[in-house]
PDB file of C-alpha atoms in Angstrom:
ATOM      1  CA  UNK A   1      -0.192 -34.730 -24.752  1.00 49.00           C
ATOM      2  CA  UNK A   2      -2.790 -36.970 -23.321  1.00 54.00           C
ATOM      3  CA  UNK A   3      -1.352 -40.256 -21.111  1.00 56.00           C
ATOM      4  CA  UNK A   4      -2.639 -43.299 -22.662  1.00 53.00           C
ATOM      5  CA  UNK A   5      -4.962 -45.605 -20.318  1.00 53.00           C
ATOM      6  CA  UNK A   6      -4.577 -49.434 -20.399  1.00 48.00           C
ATOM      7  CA  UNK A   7      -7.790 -51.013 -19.790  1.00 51.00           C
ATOM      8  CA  UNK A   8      -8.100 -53.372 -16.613  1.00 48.00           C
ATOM      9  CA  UNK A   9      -7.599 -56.934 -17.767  1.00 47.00           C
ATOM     10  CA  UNK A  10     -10.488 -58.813 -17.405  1.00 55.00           C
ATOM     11  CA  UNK A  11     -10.385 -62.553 -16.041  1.00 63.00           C
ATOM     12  CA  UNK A  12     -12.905 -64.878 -16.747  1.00 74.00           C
ATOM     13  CA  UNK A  13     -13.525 -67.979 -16.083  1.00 85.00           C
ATOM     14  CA  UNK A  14     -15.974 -70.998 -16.500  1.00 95.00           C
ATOM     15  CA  UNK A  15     -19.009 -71.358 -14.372  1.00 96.00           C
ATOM     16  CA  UNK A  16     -20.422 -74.446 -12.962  1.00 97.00           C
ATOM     17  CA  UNK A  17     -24.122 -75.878 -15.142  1.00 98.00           C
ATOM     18  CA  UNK A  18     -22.009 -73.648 -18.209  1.00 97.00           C
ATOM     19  CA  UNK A  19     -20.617 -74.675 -21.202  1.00 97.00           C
ATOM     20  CA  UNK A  20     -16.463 -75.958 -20.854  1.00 98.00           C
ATOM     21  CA  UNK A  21     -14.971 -73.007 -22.794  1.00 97.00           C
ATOM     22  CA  UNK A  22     -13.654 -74.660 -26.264  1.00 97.00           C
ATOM     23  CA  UNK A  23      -9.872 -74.597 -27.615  1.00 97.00           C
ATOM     24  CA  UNK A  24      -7.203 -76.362 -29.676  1.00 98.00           C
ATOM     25  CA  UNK A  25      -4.393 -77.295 -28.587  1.00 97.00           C
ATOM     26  CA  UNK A  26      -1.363 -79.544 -29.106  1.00 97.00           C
ATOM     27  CA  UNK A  27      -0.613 -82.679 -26.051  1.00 98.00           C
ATOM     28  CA  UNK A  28       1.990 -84.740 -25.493  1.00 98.00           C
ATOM     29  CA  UNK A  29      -1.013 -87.528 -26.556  1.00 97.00           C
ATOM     30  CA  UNK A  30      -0.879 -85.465 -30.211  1.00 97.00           C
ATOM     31  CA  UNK A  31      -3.785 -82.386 -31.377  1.00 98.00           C
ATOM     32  CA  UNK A  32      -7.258 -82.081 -28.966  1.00 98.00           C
ATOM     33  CA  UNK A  33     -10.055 -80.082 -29.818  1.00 98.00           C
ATOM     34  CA  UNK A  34     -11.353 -79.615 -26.088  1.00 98.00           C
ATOM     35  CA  UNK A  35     -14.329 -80.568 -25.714  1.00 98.00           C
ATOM     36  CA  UNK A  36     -15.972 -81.957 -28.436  1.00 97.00           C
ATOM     37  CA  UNK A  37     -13.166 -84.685 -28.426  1.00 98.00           C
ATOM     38  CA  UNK A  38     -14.787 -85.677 -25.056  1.00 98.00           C
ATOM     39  CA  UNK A  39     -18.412 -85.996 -26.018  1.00 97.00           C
ATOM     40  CA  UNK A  40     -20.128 -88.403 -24.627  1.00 97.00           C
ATOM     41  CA  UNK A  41     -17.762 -89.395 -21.439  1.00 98.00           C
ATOM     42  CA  UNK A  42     -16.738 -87.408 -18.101  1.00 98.00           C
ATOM     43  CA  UNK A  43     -13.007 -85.412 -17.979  1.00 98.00           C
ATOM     44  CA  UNK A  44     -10.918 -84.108 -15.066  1.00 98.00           C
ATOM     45  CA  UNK A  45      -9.176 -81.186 -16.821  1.00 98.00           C
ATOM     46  CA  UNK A  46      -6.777 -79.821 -14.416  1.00 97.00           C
ATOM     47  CA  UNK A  47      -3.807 -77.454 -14.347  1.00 96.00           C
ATOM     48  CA  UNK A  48      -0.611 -77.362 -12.701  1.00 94.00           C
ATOM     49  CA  UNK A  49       1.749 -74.653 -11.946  1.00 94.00           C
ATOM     50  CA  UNK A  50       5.025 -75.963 -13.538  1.00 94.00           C
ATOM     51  CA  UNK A  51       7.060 -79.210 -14.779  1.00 96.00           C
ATOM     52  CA  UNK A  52       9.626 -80.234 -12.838  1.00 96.00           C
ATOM     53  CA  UNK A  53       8.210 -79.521  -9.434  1.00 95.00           C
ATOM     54  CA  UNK A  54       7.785 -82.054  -6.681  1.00 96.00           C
ATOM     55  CA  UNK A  55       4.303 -81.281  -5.811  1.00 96.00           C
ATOM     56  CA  UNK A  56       2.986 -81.879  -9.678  1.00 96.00           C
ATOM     57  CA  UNK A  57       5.310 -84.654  -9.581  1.00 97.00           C
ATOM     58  CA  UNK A  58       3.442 -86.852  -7.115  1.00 97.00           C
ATOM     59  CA  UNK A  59       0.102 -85.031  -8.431  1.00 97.00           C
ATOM     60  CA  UNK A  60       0.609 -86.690 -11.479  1.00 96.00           C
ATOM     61  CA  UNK A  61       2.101 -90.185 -10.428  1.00 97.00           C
ATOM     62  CA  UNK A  62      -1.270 -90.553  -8.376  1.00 97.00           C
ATOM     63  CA  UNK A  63      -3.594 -89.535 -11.124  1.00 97.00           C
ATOM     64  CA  UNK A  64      -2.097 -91.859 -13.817  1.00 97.00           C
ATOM     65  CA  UNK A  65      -1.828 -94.463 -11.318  1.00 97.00           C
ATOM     66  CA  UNK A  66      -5.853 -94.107 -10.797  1.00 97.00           C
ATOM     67  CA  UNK A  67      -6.474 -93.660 -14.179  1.00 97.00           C
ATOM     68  CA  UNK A  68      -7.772 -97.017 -14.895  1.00 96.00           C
ATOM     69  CA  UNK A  69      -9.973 -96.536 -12.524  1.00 97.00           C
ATOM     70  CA  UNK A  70     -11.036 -93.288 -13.206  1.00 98.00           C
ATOM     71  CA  UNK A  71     -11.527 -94.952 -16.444  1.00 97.00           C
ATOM     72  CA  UNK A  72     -14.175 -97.363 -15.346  1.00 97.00           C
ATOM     73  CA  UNK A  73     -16.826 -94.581 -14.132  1.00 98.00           C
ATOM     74  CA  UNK A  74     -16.337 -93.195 -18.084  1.00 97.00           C
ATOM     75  CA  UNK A  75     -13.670 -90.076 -16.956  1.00 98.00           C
ATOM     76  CA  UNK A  76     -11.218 -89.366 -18.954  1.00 98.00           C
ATOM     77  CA  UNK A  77      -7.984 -87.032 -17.729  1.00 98.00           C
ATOM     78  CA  UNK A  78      -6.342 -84.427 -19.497  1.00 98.00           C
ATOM     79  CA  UNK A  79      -3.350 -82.068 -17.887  1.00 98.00           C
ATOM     80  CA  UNK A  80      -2.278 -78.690 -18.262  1.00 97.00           C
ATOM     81  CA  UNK A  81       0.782 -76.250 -17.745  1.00 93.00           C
ATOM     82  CA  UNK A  82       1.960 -73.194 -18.941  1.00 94.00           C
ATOM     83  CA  UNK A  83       5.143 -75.185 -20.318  1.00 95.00           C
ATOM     84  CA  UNK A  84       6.144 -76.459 -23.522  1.00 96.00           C
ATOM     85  CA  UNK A  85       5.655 -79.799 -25.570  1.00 97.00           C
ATOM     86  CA  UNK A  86       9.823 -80.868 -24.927  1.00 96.00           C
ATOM     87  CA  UNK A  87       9.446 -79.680 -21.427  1.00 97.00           C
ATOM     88  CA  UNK A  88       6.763 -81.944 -20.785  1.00 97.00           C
ATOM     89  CA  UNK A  89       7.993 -84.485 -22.524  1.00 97.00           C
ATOM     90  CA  UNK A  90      11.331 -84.422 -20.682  1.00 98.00           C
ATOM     91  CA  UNK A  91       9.595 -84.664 -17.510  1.00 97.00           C
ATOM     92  CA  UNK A  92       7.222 -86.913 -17.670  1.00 98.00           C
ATOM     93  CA  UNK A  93      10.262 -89.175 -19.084  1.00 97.00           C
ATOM     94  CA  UNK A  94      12.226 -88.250 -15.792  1.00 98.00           C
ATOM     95  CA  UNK A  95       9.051 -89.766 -13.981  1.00 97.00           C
ATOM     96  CA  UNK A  96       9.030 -92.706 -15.009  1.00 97.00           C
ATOM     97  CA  UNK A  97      12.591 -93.515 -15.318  1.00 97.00           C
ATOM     98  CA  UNK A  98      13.945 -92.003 -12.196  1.00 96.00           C
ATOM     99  CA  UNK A  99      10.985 -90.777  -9.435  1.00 97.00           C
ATOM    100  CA  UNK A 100       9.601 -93.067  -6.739  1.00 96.00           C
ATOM    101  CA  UNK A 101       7.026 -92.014  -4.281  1.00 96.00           C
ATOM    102  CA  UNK A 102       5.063 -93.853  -1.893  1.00 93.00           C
ATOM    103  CA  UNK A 103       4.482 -97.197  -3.807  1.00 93.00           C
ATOM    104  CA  UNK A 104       4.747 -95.930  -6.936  1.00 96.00           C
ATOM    105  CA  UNK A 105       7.407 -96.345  -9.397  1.00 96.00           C
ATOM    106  CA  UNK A 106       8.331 -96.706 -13.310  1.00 97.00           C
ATOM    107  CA  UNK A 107       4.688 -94.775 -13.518  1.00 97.00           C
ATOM    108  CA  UNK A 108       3.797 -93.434 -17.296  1.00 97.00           C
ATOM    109  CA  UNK A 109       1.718 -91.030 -17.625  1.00 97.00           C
ATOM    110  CA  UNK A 110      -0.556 -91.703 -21.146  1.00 97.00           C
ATOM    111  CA  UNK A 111      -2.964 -88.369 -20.609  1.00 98.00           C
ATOM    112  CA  UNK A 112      -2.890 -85.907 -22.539  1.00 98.00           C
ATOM    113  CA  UNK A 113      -1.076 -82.929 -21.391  1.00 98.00           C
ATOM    114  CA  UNK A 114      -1.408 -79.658 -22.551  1.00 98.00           C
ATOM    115  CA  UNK A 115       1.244 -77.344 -24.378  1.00 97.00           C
ATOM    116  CA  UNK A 116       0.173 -73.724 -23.265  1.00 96.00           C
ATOM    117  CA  UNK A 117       3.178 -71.247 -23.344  1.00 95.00           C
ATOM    118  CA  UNK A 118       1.268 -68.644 -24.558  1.00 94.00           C
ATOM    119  CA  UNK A 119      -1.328 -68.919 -20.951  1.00 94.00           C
ATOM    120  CA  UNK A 120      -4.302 -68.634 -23.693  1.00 94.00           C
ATOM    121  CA  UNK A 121      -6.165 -71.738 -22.399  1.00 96.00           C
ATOM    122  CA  UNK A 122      -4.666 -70.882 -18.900  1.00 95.00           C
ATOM    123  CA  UNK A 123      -6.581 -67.714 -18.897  1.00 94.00           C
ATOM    124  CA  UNK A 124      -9.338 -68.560 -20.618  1.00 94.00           C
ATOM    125  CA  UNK A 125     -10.443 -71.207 -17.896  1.00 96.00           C
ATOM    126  CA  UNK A 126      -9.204 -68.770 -14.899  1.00 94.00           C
ATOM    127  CA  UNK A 127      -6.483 -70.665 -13.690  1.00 94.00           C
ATOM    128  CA  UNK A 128      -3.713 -68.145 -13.073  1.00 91.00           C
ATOM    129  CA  UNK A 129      -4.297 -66.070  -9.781  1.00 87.00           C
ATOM    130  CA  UNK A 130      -2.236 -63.021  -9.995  1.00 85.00           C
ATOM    131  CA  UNK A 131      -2.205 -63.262  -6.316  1.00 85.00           C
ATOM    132  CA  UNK A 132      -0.677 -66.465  -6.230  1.00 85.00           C
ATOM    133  CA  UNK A 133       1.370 -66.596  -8.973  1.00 81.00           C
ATOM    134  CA  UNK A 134       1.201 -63.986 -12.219  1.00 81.00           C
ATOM    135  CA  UNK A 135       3.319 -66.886 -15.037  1.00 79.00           C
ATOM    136  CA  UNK A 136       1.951 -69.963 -13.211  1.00 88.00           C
ATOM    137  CA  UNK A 137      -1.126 -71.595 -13.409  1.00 90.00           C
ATOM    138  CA  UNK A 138      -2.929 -72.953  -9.807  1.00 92.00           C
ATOM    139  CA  UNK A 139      -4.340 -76.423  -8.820  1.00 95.00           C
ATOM    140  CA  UNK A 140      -7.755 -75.862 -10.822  1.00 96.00           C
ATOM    141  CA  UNK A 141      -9.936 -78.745 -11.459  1.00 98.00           C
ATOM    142  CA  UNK A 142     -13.183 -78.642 -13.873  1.00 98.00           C
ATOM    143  CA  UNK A 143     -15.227 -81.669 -14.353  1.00 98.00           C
ATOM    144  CA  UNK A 144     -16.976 -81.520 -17.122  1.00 98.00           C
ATOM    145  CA  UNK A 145     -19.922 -84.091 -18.099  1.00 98.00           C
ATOM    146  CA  UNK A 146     -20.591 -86.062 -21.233  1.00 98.00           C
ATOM    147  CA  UNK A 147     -22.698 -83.103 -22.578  1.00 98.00           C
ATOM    148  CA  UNK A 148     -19.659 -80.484 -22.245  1.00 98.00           C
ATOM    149  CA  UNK A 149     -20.699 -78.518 -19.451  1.00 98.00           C
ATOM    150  CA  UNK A 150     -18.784 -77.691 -16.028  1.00 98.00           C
ATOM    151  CA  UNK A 151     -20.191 -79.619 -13.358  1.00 98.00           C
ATOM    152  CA  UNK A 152     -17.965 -78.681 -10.701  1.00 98.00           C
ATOM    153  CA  UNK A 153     -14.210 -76.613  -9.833  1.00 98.00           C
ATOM    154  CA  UNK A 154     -11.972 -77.482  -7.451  1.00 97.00           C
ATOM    155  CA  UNK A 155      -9.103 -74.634  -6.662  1.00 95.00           C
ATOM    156  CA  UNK A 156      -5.715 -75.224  -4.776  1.00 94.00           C
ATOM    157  CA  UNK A 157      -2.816 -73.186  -4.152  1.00 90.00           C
ATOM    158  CA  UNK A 158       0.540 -73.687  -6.006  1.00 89.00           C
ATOM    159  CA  UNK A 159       1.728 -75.138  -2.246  1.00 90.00           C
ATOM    160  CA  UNK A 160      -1.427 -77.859  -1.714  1.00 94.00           C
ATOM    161  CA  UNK A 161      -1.329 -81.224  -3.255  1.00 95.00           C
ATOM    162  CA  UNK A 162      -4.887 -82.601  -4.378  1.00 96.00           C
ATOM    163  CA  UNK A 163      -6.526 -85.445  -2.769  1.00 96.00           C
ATOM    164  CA  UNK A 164      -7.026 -87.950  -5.783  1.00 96.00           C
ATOM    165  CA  UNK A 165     -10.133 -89.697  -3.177  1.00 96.00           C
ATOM    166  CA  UNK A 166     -12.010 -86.603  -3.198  1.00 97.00           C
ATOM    167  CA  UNK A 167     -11.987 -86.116  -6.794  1.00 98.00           C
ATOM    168  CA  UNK A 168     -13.001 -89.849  -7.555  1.00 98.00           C
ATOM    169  CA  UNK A 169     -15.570 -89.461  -5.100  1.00 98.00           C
ATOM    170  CA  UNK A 170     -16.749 -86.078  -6.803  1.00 98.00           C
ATOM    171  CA  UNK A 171     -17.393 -88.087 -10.083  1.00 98.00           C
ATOM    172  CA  UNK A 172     -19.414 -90.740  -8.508  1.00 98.00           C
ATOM    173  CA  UNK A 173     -21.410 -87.985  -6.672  1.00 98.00           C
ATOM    174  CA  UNK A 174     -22.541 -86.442  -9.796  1.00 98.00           C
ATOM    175  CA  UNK A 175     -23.075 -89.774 -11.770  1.00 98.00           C
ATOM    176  CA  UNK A 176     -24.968 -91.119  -8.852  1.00 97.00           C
ATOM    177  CA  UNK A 177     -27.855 -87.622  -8.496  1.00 97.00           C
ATOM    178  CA  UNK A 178     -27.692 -87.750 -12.606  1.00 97.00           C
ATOM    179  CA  UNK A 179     -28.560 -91.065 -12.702  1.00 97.00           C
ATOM    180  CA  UNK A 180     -31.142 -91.258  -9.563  1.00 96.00           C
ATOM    181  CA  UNK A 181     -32.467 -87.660  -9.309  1.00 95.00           C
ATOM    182  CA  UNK A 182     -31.124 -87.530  -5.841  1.00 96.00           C
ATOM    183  CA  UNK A 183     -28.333 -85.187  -4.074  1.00 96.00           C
ATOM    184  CA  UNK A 184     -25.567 -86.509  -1.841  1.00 97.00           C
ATOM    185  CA  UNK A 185     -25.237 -85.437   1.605  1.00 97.00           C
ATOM    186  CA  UNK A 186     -21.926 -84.251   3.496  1.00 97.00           C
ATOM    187  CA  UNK A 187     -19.173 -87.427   3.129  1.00 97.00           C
ATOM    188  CA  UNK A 188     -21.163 -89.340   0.887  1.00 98.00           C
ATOM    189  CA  UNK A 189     -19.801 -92.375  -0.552  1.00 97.00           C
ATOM    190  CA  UNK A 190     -21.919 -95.185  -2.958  1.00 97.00           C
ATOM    191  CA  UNK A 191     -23.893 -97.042  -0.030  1.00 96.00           C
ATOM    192  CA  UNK A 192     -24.575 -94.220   2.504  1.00 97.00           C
ATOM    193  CA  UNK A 193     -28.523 -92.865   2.064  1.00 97.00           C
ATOM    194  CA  UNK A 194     -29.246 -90.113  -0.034  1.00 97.00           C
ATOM    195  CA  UNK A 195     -30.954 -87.169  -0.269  1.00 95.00           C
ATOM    196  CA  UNK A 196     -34.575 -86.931  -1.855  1.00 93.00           C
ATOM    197  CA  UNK A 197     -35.133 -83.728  -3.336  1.00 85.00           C
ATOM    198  CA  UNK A 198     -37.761 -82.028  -1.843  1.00 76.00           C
ATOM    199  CA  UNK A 199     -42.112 -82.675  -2.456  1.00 62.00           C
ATOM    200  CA  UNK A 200     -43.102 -80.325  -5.108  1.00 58.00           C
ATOM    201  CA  UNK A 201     -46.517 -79.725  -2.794  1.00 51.00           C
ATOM    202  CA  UNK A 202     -47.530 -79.317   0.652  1.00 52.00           C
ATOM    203  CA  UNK A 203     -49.573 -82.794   0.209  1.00 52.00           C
ATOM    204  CA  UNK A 204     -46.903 -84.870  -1.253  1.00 63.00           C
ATOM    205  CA  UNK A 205     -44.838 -83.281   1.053  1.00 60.00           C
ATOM    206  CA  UNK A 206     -47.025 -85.109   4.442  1.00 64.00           C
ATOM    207  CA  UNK A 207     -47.710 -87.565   2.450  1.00 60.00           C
ATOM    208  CA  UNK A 208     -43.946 -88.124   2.721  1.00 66.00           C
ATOM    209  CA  UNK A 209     -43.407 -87.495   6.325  1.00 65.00           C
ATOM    210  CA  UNK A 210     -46.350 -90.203   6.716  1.00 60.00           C
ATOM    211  CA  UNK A 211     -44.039 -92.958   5.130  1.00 61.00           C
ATOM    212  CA  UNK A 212     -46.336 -93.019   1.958  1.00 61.00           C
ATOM    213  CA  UNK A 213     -43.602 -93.037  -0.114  1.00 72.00           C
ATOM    214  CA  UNK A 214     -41.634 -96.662  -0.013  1.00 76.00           C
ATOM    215  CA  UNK A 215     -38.479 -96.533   1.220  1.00 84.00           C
ATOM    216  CA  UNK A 216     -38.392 -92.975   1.673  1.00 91.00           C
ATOM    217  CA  UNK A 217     -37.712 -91.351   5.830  1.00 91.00           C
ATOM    218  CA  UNK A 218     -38.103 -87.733   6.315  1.00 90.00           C
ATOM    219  CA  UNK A 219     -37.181 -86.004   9.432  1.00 89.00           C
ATOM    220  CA  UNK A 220     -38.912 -82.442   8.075  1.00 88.00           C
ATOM    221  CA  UNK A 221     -40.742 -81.821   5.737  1.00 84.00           C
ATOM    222  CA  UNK A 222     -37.480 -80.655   3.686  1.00 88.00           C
ATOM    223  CA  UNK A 223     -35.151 -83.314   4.691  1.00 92.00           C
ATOM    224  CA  UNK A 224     -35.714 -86.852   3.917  1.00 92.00           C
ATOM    225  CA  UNK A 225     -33.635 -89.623   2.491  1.00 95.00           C
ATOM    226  CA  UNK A 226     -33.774 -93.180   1.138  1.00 95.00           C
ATOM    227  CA  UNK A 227     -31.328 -95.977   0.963  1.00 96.00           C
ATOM    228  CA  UNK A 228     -29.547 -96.821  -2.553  1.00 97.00           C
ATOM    229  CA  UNK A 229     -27.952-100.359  -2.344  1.00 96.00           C
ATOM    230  CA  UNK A 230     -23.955 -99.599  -2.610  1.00 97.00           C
ATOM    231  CA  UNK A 231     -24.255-102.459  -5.699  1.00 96.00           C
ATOM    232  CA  UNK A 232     -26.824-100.248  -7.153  1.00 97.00           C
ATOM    233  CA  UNK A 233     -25.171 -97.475  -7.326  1.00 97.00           C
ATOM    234  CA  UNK A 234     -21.989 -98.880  -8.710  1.00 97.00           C
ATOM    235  CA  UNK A 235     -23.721-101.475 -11.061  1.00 96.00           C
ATOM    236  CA  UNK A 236     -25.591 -98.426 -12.800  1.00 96.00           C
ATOM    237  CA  UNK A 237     -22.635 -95.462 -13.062  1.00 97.00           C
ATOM    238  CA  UNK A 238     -19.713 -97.833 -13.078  1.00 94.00           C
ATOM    239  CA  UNK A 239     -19.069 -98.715 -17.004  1.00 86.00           C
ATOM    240  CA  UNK A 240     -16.103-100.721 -16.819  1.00 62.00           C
ATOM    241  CA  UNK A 241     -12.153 -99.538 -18.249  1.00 48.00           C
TER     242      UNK A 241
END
């Protein structure tokens, strides 16, 4: 009698300048068919390891409490657990009748939220670490552009709270080098200079460094910036709620 061998189960997950991995699924906010539903504006998807957990709680208090303004830069949110419809229901009831935190109160949270008992949509986007947790999804964050593809992934551990800044920030990062062809240097926020990608020639490129180019100041050859009026920047990627 030969012992039968189990294959290894392979974990994917989605990889950033990829397609956002499609699915069904039900919300507390009715049926979304992820991401077509989305095309043509920015989501936060994000999971979160359970219902009924004070970490998620304020987690989700802050993000629907910055979901207007998430709203204005064209983002949309949608949640996910590995719970049920009733559970999250239930809880996101208990919320706003009965949880408090910071300055936030009688918060309700109109996202969708995923139903995913069976961990399909879980798995299929990478979000539970065995290592962490083997029935509980971590603090993953994919934000995916108008076009339906991953632009970037955030992960936390079941114990780490997000910070809601970063993420906001994150969105007007991308927006801003879509929009302007430009990258954003280390703690960049709409105002500070930003980075000009580098000459595509070695006479552009001292052309550059001799201040040919308006506006532009280069340090090296490789590194040079220009300044981007904060009003600029928000005027062009901000699109109103």
């Amino acid at each position: 009698m030969t012992d039968t061998v189990l294959e290894p189960r392979v974990t994917t997950m989605p990889r950033i300048g990829g397609p956002a991995p499609e699915f069904t699924a039900e919300t507390t906010q009715g049926p979304i068919s992820f991401p077509g539903d989305y095309a043509g504006r920015w989501v936060i998807l994000f999971s979160h390891p359970a219902d009924f957990t004070p970490v998620c709680t304020t987690e989700f208090m802050t993000f629907a409490s910055m979901q207007e303004e998430f709203r204005a830069y064209n983002t949309d949110l949608v949640g996910l657990s590995v719970d049920g419809l009733y559970s999250h229901i239930a809880w996101l009831r208990t919320i706003k009748d009965r949880i408090e935190f910071r300055d936030m109160k009688d918060v309700e949270v109109t996202f969708p939220l995923i139903d995913d008992v069976s961990m399909e949509i879980a798995t299929k986007y990478g979000m539970i670490m065995p290592g962490e947790d083997s029935t509980k999804a971590v603090r993953a964050v994919f934000v995916v552009d108008p076009k339906g593809v991953v632009r970037t992934i955030v992960y936390y551990p079941l114990s780490l709270g997000r910070n809601f800044d970063e993420l906001l920030r994150v969105v007007k990062g991308l927006q801003t080098a879509d929009a302007f062809d430009v990258a954003t240097p280390a703690d960049w926020r709409p105002g500070d200079r930003v980075i000009v990608p580098p000459a595509g020639s070695c006479g552009t490129a001292q052309e550059r460094m001799d201040g040919a180019e308006d506006g532009v100041e280069c340090v090296d050859w490789f590194f040079c910036t220009k300044e981007i009026p904060e009003d600029v920047v928000e005027s062009t990627i901000r699109t109103g709620a």
